[in-house]
Short mmCIF file of C-alpha atoms in Angstrom, two decimals:
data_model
loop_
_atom_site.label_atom_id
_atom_site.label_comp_id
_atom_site.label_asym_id
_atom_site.label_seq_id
_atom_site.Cartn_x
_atom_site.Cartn_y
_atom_site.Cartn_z
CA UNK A 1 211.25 -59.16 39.33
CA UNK A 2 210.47 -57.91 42.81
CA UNK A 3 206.79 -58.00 43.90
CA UNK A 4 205.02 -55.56 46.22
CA UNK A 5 201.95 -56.34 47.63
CA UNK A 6 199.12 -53.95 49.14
CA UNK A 7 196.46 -55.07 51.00
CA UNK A 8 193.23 -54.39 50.92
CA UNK A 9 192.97 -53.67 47.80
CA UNK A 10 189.69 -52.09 47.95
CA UNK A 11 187.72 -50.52 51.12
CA UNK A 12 185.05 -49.13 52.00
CA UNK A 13 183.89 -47.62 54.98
CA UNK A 14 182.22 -44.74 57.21
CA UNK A 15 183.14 -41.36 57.20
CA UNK A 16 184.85 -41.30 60.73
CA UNK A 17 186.48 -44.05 60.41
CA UNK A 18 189.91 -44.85 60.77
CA UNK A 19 191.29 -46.86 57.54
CA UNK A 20 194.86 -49.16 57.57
CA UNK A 21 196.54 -49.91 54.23
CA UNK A 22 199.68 -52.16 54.36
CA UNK A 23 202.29 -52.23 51.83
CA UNK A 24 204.89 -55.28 51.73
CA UNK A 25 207.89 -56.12 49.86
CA UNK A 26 207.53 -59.90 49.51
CA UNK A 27 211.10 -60.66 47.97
CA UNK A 28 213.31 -57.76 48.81
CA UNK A 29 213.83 -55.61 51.84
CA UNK A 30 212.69 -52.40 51.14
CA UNK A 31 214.61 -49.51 53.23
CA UNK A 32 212.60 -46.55 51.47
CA UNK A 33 208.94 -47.02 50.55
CA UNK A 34 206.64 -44.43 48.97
CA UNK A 35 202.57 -44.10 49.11
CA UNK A 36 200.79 -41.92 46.44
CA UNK A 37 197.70 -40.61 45.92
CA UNK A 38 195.62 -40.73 42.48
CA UNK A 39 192.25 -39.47 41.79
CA UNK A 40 190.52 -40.38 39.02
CA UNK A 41 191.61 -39.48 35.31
CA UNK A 42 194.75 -38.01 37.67
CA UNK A 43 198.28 -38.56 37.35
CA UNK A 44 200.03 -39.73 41.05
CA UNK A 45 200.86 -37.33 43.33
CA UNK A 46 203.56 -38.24 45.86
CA UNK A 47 202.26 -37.82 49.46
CA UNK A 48 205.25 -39.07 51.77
CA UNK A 49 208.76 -41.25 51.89
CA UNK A 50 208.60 -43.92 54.13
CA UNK A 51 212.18 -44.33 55.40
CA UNK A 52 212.65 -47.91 58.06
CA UNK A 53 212.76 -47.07 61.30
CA UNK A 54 212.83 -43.16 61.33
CA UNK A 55 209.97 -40.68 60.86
CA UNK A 56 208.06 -40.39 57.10
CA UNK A 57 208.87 -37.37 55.19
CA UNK A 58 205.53 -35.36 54.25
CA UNK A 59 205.02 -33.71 50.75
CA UNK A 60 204.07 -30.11 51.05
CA UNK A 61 200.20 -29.86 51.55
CA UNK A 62 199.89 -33.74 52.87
CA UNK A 63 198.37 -33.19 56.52
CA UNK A 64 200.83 -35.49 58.88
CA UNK A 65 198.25 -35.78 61.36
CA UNK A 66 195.79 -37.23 58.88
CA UNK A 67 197.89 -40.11 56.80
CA UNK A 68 200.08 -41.18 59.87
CA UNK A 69 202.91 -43.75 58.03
CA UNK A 70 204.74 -46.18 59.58
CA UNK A 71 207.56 -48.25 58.49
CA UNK A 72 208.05 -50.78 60.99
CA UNK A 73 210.63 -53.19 59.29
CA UNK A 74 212.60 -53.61 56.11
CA UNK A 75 209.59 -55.26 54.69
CA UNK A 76 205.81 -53.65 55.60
CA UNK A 77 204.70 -49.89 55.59
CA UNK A 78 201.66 -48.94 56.67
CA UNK A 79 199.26 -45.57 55.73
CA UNK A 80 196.69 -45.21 58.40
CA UNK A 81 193.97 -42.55 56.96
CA UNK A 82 192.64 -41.54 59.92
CA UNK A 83 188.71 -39.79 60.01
CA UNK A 84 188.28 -40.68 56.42
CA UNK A 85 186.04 -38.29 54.76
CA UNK A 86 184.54 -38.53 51.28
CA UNK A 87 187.40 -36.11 49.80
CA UNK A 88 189.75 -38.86 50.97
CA UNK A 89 188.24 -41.27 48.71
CA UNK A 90 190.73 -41.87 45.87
CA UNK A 91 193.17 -45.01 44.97
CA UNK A 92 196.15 -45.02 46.49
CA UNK A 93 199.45 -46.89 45.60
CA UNK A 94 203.11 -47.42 47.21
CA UNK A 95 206.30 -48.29 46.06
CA UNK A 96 209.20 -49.51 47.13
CA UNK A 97 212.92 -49.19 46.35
CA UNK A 98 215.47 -52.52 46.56
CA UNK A 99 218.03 -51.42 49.02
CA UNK A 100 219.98 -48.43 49.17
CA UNK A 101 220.38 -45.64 46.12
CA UNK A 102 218.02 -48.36 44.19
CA UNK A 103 217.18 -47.23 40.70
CA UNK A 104 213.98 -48.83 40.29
CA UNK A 105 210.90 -48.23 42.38
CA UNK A 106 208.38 -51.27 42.00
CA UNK A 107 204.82 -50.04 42.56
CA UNK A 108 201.92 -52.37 44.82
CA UNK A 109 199.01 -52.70 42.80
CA UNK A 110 196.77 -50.17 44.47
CA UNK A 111 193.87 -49.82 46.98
CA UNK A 112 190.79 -48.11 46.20
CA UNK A 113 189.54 -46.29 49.13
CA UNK A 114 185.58 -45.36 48.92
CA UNK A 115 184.51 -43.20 52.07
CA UNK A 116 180.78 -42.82 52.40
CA UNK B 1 211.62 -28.18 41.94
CA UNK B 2 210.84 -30.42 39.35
CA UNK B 3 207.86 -30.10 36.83
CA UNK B 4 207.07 -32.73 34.73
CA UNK B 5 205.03 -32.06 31.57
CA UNK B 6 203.15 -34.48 29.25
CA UNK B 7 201.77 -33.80 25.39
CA UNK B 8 199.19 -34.57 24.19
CA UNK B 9 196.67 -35.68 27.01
CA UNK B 10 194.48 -38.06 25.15
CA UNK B 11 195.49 -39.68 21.79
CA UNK B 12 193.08 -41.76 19.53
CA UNK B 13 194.87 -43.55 16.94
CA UNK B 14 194.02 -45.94 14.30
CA UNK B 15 195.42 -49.46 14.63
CA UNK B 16 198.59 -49.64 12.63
CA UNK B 17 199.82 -46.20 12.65
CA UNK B 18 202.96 -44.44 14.10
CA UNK B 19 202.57 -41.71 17.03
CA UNK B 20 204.88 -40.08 19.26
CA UNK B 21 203.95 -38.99 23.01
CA UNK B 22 206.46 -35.87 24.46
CA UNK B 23 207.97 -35.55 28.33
CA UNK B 24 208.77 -32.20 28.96
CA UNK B 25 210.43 -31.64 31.98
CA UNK B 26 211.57 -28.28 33.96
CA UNK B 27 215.21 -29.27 35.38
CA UNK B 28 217.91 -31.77 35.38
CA UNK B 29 216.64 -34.99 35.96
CA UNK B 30 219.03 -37.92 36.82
CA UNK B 31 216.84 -40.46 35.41
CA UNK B 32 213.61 -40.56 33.64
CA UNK B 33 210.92 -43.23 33.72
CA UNK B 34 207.91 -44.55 31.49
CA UNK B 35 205.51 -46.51 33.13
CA UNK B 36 202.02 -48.01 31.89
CA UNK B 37 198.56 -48.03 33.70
CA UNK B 38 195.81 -50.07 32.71
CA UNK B 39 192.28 -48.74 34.04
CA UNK B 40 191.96 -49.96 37.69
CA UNK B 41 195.36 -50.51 37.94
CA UNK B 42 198.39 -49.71 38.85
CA UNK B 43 201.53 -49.20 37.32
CA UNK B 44 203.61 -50.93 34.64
CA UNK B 45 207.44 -50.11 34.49
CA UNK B 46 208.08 -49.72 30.37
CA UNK B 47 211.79 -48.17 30.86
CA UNK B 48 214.30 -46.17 32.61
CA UNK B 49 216.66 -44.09 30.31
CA UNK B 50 219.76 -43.12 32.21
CA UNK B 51 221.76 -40.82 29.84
CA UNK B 52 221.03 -38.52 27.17
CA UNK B 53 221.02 -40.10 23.89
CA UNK B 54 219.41 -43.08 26.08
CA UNK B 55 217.13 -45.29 23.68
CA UNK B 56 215.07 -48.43 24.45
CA UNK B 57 212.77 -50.62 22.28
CA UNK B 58 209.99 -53.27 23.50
CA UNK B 59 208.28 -54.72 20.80
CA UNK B 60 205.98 -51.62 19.21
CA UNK B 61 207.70 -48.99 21.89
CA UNK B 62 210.54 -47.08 21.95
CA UNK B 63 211.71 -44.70 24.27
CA UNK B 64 214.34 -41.74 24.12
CA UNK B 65 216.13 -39.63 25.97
CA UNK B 66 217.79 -35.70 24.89
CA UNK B 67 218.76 -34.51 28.48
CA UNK B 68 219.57 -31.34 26.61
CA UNK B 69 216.33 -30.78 25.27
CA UNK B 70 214.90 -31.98 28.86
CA UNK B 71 212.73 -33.89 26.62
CA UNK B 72 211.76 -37.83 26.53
CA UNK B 73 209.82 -39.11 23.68
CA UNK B 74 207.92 -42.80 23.65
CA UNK B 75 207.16 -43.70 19.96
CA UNK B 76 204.68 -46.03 19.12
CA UNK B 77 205.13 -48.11 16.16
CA UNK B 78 201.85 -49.74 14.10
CA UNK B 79 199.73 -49.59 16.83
CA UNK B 80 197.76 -52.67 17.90
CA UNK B 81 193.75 -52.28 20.31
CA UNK B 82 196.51 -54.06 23.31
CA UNK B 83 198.65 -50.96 23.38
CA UNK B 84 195.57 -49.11 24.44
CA UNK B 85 196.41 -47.93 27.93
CA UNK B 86 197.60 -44.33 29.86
CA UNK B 87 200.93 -43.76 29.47
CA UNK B 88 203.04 -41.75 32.49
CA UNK B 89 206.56 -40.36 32.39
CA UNK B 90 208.57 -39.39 35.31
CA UNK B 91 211.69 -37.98 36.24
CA UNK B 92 213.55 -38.83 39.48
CA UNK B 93 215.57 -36.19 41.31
CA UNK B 94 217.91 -35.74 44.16
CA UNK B 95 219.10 -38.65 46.39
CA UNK B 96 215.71 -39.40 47.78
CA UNK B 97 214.79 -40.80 44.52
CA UNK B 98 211.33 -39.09 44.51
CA UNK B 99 209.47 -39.68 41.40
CA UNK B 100 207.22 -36.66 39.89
CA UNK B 101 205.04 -37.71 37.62
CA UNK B 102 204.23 -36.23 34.30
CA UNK B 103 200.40 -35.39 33.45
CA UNK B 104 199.58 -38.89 31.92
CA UNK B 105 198.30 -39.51 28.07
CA UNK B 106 195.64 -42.27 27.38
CA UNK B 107 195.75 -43.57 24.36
CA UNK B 108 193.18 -45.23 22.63
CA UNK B 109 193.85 -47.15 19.80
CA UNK B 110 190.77 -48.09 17.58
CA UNK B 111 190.43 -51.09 15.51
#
């Protein structure tokens, strides 16, 4: 089956910081990509679509400014947490979709974010 | 908008008896999903029911689909400790198949 990779896949680090998660399709190209949020003992929460080449769509209540996505090429998004606080600590997980109208979203296996 | 709704939250269950976990959700959904999640983890795909009347089976699991109902059910047959895990339905929508996510279950089974 098709395989999405995240790396890290766990950081910690400063509050102030900046913090870079990639997310790669490593079989498929991937034109829509999704990140997620969990907290613990939470279900996932969508945050944005990641569409290739063209600007993320936002969930209502997900600062822009704050998780700044890019999706450079078919294969690699990026979230970018950007002056992490402790209240951004949480594990966070993207998907991806195989081509167009695809009906199965294959999930990374996570990165655990710890902000001090 | 959809809402996605999951009964019960937390199930403890014997090893080798029958349970059934319920997906409620609030409006049409063009597909619905059951995934896994072990602890630290991140998701397992279990099935995707595309129709109502939908039914899939993987070894002790077995997951339906009554799109009239707006209901999804994932039965668990003679448990076994390996099946211990949280269990998340979720129902796509519209054409930028966005996922919402149901409240999660985590079952425990005990020996």
């Amino acid at each position: 089956g098709a395989v999405v990779s995240q790396h890290p896949s766990r950081v910690i680090c400063k509050s102030g910081t900046s913090v870079k998660i990639e997310c790669r399709s490593l079989d498929f190209q991937a034109t829509t990509m999704f990140w997620y949020r969990q907290f613990p003992k939470q279900s996932l929460m969508l945050m944005a679509t990641s569409n290739e080449g063209s600007k993320a769509t936002y969930e209502q209540g997900v600062e822009k400014d704050k998780f700044l996505i890019n999706h450079a090429s078919l294969t690699l998004s990026t979230l970018t947490v950007t002056s992490a606080h402790p209240e951004d600590s949480s594990f966070y997980i993207c998907s991806a979709i195989a081509g167009a109208g695809g009906e199965t979203q294959y999930f990374g296996p996570g990165t655990r974010l710890l902000v001090l | 908008e959809l809402k996605v709704e999951q009964n019960p939250l937390f199930l403890s269950m014997q090893e080798g008896k029958n349970y059934t976990i319920y997906c409620n959700y609030s409006t049409t959904s063009d597909r619905l999903y059951w995934y896994r999640q072990d602890p630290g983890k991140s998701l397992e795909s279990l099935f995707v029911l595309l129709s109502n009347g939908a039914v899939k089976q993987e070894g002790r699991l077995m997951a339906s689909l009554d799109t009239k109902a707006r209901l999804s059910t994932l039965h668990i047959t003679a448990a076994v400790h390996d099946l211990s895990a949280t269990y998340f339905c979720a129902g796509l929508t519209g054409t930028a198949s966005k996922l919402t996510f149901g409240t999660g279950t985590r079952l425990q089974v005990t020996l």
